[in-house]
Each structure stands twice: as C-alpha cells, then as structure tokens.
mmCIF file of C-alpha atoms and ligand atoms in Angstrom:
data_model
loop_
_atom_site.group_PDB
_atom_site.id
_atom_site.type_symbol
_atom_site.label_atom_id
_atom_site.label_comp_id
_atom_site.label_asym_id
_atom_site.label_seq_id
_atom_site.Cartn_x
_atom_site.Cartn_y
_atom_site.Cartn_z
ATOM 1 C CA UNK A 7 -12.197 -8.508 28.639
ATOM 2 C CA UNK A 8 -15.216 -10.408 27.651
ATOM 3 C CA UNK A 9 -15.121 -12.408 24.793
ATOM 4 C CA UNK A 10 -17.145 -10.119 22.249
ATOM 5 C CA UNK A 11 -14.588 -7.718 22.788
ATOM 6 C CA UNK A 12 -11.714 -9.819 21.768
ATOM 7 C CA UNK A 13 -11.587 -8.590 17.907
ATOM 8 C CA UNK A 14 -10.879 -5.203 18.924
ATOM 9 C CA UNK A 15 -7.183 -6.686 19.947
ATOM 10 C CA UNK A 16 -6.239 -7.891 16.498
ATOM 11 C CA UNK A 17 -8.292 -4.763 14.737
ATOM 12 C CA UNK A 18 -6.174 -2.378 16.398
ATOM 13 C CA UNK A 19 -2.951 -4.322 15.737
ATOM 14 C CA UNK A 20 -3.802 -4.123 12.086
ATOM 15 C CA UNK A 21 -4.637 -0.565 12.080
ATOM 16 C CA UNK A 22 -1.494 0.181 13.874
ATOM 17 C CA UNK A 23 0.777 -1.180 11.313
ATOM 18 C CA UNK A 24 -1.380 0.024 8.186
ATOM 19 C CA UNK A 25 -0.848 3.504 9.989
ATOM 20 C CA UNK A 26 3.162 2.954 10.465
ATOM 21 C CA UNK A 27 4.006 1.659 7.077
ATOM 22 C CA UNK A 28 1.922 4.158 5.273
ATOM 23 C CA UNK A 29 4.691 6.913 6.798
ATOM 24 C CA UNK A 30 7.769 4.663 6.133
ATOM 25 C CA UNK A 31 9.977 4.714 3.197
ATOM 26 C CA UNK A 32 11.489 1.270 3.233
ATOM 27 C CA UNK A 33 15.242 1.402 3.027
ATOM 28 C CA UNK A 34 17.001 1.299 0.087
ATOM 29 C CA UNK A 35 17.754 -2.149 -1.580
ATOM 30 C CA UNK A 36 21.133 -2.712 -1.013
ATOM 31 C CA UNK A 37 23.681 -0.984 -3.589
ATOM 32 C CA UNK A 38 21.030 1.113 -4.825
ATOM 33 C CA UNK A 39 22.145 3.443 -7.761
ATOM 34 C CA UNK A 40 19.548 5.835 -9.375
ATOM 35 C CA UNK A 41 21.657 6.041 -12.450
ATOM 36 C CA UNK A 42 19.442 7.700 -15.062
ATOM 37 C CA UNK A 43 19.809 10.405 -17.720
ATOM 38 C CA UNK A 44 18.734 13.848 -16.767
ATOM 39 C CA UNK A 45 18.673 14.828 -20.398
ATOM 40 C CA UNK A 46 16.447 12.222 -21.405
ATOM 41 C CA UNK A 47 14.268 12.937 -18.146
ATOM 42 C CA UNK A 48 13.674 16.359 -19.389
ATOM 43 C CA UNK A 49 11.570 15.452 -21.991
ATOM 44 C CA UNK A 50 9.530 12.925 -19.798
ATOM 45 C CA UNK A 51 9.186 15.553 -17.157
ATOM 46 C CA UNK A 52 7.757 18.351 -19.720
ATOM 47 C CA UNK A 53 5.150 15.644 -20.859
ATOM 48 C CA UNK A 54 4.315 14.276 -17.428
ATOM 49 C CA UNK A 55 5.355 16.180 -14.688
ATOM 50 C CA UNK A 56 5.230 20.100 -15.595
ATOM 51 C CA UNK A 57 1.643 20.539 -15.051
ATOM 52 C CA UNK A 58 1.831 20.175 -11.478
ATOM 53 C CA UNK A 59 5.575 20.840 -10.526
ATOM 54 C CA UNK A 60 6.125 23.848 -12.854
ATOM 55 C CA UNK A 61 7.941 23.921 -16.173
ATOM 56 C CA UNK A 62 11.123 24.769 -14.135
ATOM 57 C CA UNK A 63 10.371 22.854 -11.045
ATOM 58 C CA UNK A 64 9.500 25.482 -8.864
ATOM 59 C CA UNK A 65 6.216 23.557 -7.704
ATOM 60 C CA UNK A 66 4.389 26.203 -9.824
ATOM 61 C CA UNK A 67 2.423 24.186 -12.671
ATOM 62 C CA UNK A 68 -0.944 24.943 -14.014
ATOM 63 C CA UNK A 69 -2.634 22.304 -11.832
ATOM 64 C CA UNK A 70 -0.627 23.090 -8.910
ATOM 65 C CA UNK A 71 -2.929 25.931 -7.191
ATOM 66 C CA UNK A 72 -5.715 23.168 -6.734
ATOM 67 C CA UNK A 73 -3.292 20.797 -5.054
ATOM 68 C CA UNK A 74 -2.738 20.566 -1.326
ATOM 69 C CA UNK A 75 -0.170 20.137 -0.297
ATOM 70 C CA UNK A 76 1.376 21.780 -3.239
ATOM 71 C CA UNK A 77 4.299 20.272 -4.948
ATOM 72 C CA UNK A 78 7.941 20.720 -3.268
ATOM 73 C CA UNK A 79 10.130 23.532 -4.967
ATOM 74 C CA UNK A 80 12.648 21.172 -6.564
ATOM 75 C CA UNK A 81 15.307 24.190 -7.234
ATOM 76 C CA UNK A 82 15.556 24.413 -3.315
ATOM 77 C CA UNK A 83 18.647 23.005 -2.446
ATOM 78 C CA UNK A 84 17.736 23.292 1.473
ATOM 79 C CA UNK A 85 14.726 20.766 0.803
ATOM 80 C CA UNK A 86 15.924 18.654 -1.791
ATOM 81 C CA UNK A 87 19.297 17.926 0.072
ATOM 82 C CA UNK A 88 17.044 16.333 2.332
ATOM 83 C CA UNK A 89 15.827 13.226 0.421
ATOM 84 C CA UNK A 90 17.959 10.462 -0.891
ATOM 85 C CA UNK A 91 18.068 9.483 -4.499
ATOM 86 C CA UNK A 92 15.970 6.500 -3.366
ATOM 87 C CA UNK A 93 13.139 8.443 -1.636
ATOM 88 C CA UNK A 94 12.701 10.312 -5.016
ATOM 89 C CA UNK A 95 12.740 7.102 -7.205
ATOM 90 C CA UNK A 96 10.262 5.808 -5.015
ATOM 91 C CA UNK A 97 7.733 8.563 -4.847
ATOM 92 C CA UNK A 98 7.921 8.602 -8.585
ATOM 93 C CA UNK A 99 7.621 4.871 -8.993
ATOM 94 C CA UNK A 100 5.008 4.072 -6.389
ATOM 95 C CA UNK A 101 3.042 7.331 -5.811
ATOM 96 C CA UNK A 102 2.732 9.581 -2.894
ATOM 97 C CA UNK A 103 0.633 7.333 -0.969
ATOM 98 C CA UNK A 104 2.851 4.698 -0.479
ATOM 99 C CA UNK A 105 5.551 6.734 0.996
ATOM 100 C CA UNK A 106 3.217 8.722 3.488
ATOM 101 C CA UNK A 107 2.779 11.663 1.159
ATOM 102 C CA UNK A 108 -0.233 13.268 -1.067
ATOM 103 C CA UNK A 109 -2.204 10.872 -3.063
ATOM 104 C CA UNK A 110 -2.279 13.256 -5.826
ATOM 105 C CA UNK A 111 1.508 12.274 -6.559
ATOM 106 C CA UNK A 112 0.451 9.140 -8.860
ATOM 107 C CA UNK A 113 2.544 6.159 -9.016
ATOM 108 C CA UNK A 114 4.358 6.416 -12.574
ATOM 109 C CA UNK A 115 5.016 2.567 -12.753
ATOM 110 C CA UNK A 116 2.384 1.662 -15.200
ATOM 111 C CA UNK A 117 3.058 4.922 -17.173
ATOM 112 C CA UNK A 118 6.549 5.009 -17.038
ATOM 113 C CA UNK A 119 9.496 2.015 -18.097
ATOM 114 C CA UNK A 120 11.748 1.764 -14.973
ATOM 115 C CA UNK A 121 14.447 3.541 -17.097
ATOM 116 C CA UNK A 122 12.223 6.190 -17.806
ATOM 117 C CA UNK A 123 11.614 6.895 -14.165
ATOM 118 C CA UNK A 124 15.150 6.777 -13.316
ATOM 119 C CA UNK A 125 15.756 9.445 -16.410
ATOM 120 C CA UNK A 126 13.336 11.928 -15.024
ATOM 121 C CA UNK A 127 14.314 11.461 -11.111
ATOM 122 C CA UNK A 128 17.795 12.196 -12.156
ATOM 123 C CA UNK A 129 16.129 15.344 -14.122
ATOM 124 C CA UNK A 130 14.566 16.468 -10.934
ATOM 125 C CA UNK A 131 17.796 15.817 -9.149
ATOM 126 C CA UNK A 132 19.616 17.928 -11.442
ATOM 127 C CA UNK A 133 17.485 20.826 -10.424
ATOM 128 C CA UNK A 134 18.955 21.733 -7.060
ATOM 129 C CA UNK A 135 22.318 21.000 -8.107
HETATM 130 C C1 HEC B 10 -1.586 15.553 -10.466
HETATM 131 C C2 HEC B 10 -0.117 16.594 -10.257
HETATM 132 C C3 HEC B 10 1.100 15.961 -10.217
HETATM 133 C C4 HEC B 10 1.635 15.292 -11.315
HETATM 134 C C5 HEC B 10 1.305 15.025 -12.931
HETATM 135 C C6 HEC B 10 3.106 14.935 -10.702
HETATM 136 N N1 HEC B 10 3.015 15.067 -9.703
HETATM 137 FE FE1 HEC B 10 4.659 14.493 -8.274
HETATM 138 N N2 HEC B 10 3.754 15.454 -6.835
HETATM 139 C C7 HEC B 10 2.615 16.097 -6.550
HETATM 140 C C8 HEC B 10 2.401 16.431 -5.419
HETATM 141 C C9 HEC B 10 1.183 17.142 -4.884
HETATM 142 C C10 HEC B 10 3.506 16.240 -4.680
HETATM 143 C C11 HEC B 10 3.644 16.470 -3.155
HETATM 144 C C12 HEC B 10 3.113 15.627 -2.215
HETATM 145 C C13 HEC B 10 3.497 15.747 -0.712
HETATM 146 O O1 HEC B 10 4.258 16.605 -0.202
HETATM 147 O O2 HEC B 10 2.614 14.929 0.180
HETATM 148 C C14 HEC B 10 4.372 15.565 -5.569
HETATM 149 C C15 HEC B 10 5.346 15.091 -4.847
HETATM 150 C C16 HEC B 10 6.548 14.876 -5.948
HETATM 151 C C17 HEC B 10 7.774 14.571 -5.650
HETATM 152 C C18 HEC B 10 8.375 14.311 -4.050
HETATM 153 C C19 HEC B 10 9.349 15.628 -3.645
HETATM 154 C C20 HEC B 10 9.656 15.530 -2.284
HETATM 155 O O3 HEC B 10 8.778 16.524 -1.166
HETATM 156 O O4 HEC B 10 10.363 15.016 -1.721
HETATM 157 C C21 HEC B 10 8.745 13.912 -6.528
HETATM 158 C C22 HEC B 10 10.009 13.544 -6.860
HETATM 159 C C23 HEC B 10 7.665 14.106 -7.554
HETATM 160 N N3 HEC B 10 6.526 14.682 -7.174
HETATM 161 C C24 HEC B 10 8.184 13.936 -9.074
HETATM 162 C C25 HEC B 10 7.374 13.864 -10.169
HETATM 163 C C26 HEC B 10 7.472 13.638 -11.406
HETATM 164 C C27 HEC B 10 8.824 13.149 -11.753
HETATM 165 C C28 HEC B 10 6.234 13.531 -12.255
HETATM 166 C C29 HEC B 10 6.160 13.263 -13.314
HETATM 167 C C30 HEC B 10 6.524 11.791 -14.009
HETATM 168 C C31 HEC B 10 5.262 13.800 -11.261
HETATM 169 N N4 HEC B 10 5.814 13.977 -9.972
HETATM 170 C C32 HEC B 10 4.112 14.204 -11.712
HETATM 171 C C33 HEC B 10 1.712 16.197 -7.686
HETATM 172 C C34 HEC B 10 1.912 15.685 -8.865
#
C-alpha cells in the first residue's frame, strides 16, 4: 500500500464502527426496571405521541401517512412481544436514530422528565396486554 492510501484503513474502521453502533441496542443496565405508571403515561401519550402513533396506538395518527417507515401497531402482541421494556424505554428517551430506527421518532429526553418517559413507556406496554 502506498503511503498516501494509509488513511483509508482507519477511515474504513471508523465507518464500520459507526454503522454497527447505529444498529445496536446497547444492553440494559443491570437490574433495569421500567417502573412507570401507565395511567399517568396515557395523558403524556395523548399530548405528545398520538399525532403519529394514533389515538389508540395503532400507528394511524394524523401525521402517520407522511412517515416511512410507519409507526408500529402498539396493540400487536406479536410485534410488541419481541421488544424488551428497555428497548421501548430507550427508543423514547434517545430517539429512533440512536437505536438504528427511523430518525422521525425523536428523542424525548429534552422534552420529558425521566419519570414521564417511564410512564409513557408503561402506557405503550399496556396497549398490547
Ligand atoms: C413525528 C412522529 C412521531 C411522534 C410524535 C412520536 N413517534 Fe414514536 N415513532 C415514530 C416512528 C416513525 C417510529 C418508527 C420507527 C421505525 O420503526 O424505524 C416510531 C417508533 C416508536 C417506538 C418503537 C416501536 C417499535 O417498533 O419498537 C416507540 C416505543 C415509540 N415510537 C414511542 C413513542 C412515544 C411514547 C411518543 C411520545 C412521547 C412518540 N413515539 C412520538 C414517530 C413518532
């Protein structure tokens, strides 16, 4: 390899690492418990989430038509059963992009306090039960 091509190796490594980490959901911190109160979360949901996720969580909110991919049907046990509490919590807290999903799912950590994120996650969880 000529000297002037040496920069390629570290660049490729950085790109590969960035691509991998964009898709990886980091493991839950040890002893992670979602907690949260689904009844309180329902109010947060109606205010902040229903526009895209639909009033009943079916992924059919007023803004959903313009979204690609479409939001998941939160009432589907088959789909939602594959997600851990940690994944649900994390995608709401850090946004879709942080876990390799659509960036149209925003990060709520600057808009909601942590207990509210847990409440709304608990509400989302309750929809498929
Ligand atoms: C601007 C539209 C929009 C708003 C507002 C929004 N979301 Fe999302 N959300 C999305 C989209 C689009 C996805 C799908 C991402 C994907 O599958 O790549 C998503 C994904 C999710 C997921 C992951 C679902 C799965 O498949 O595991 C959860 C959980 C979620 N949203 C919860 C919420 C909550 C809770 C709120 C309110 C605090 C909220 N979202 C607000 C658009 C939105």
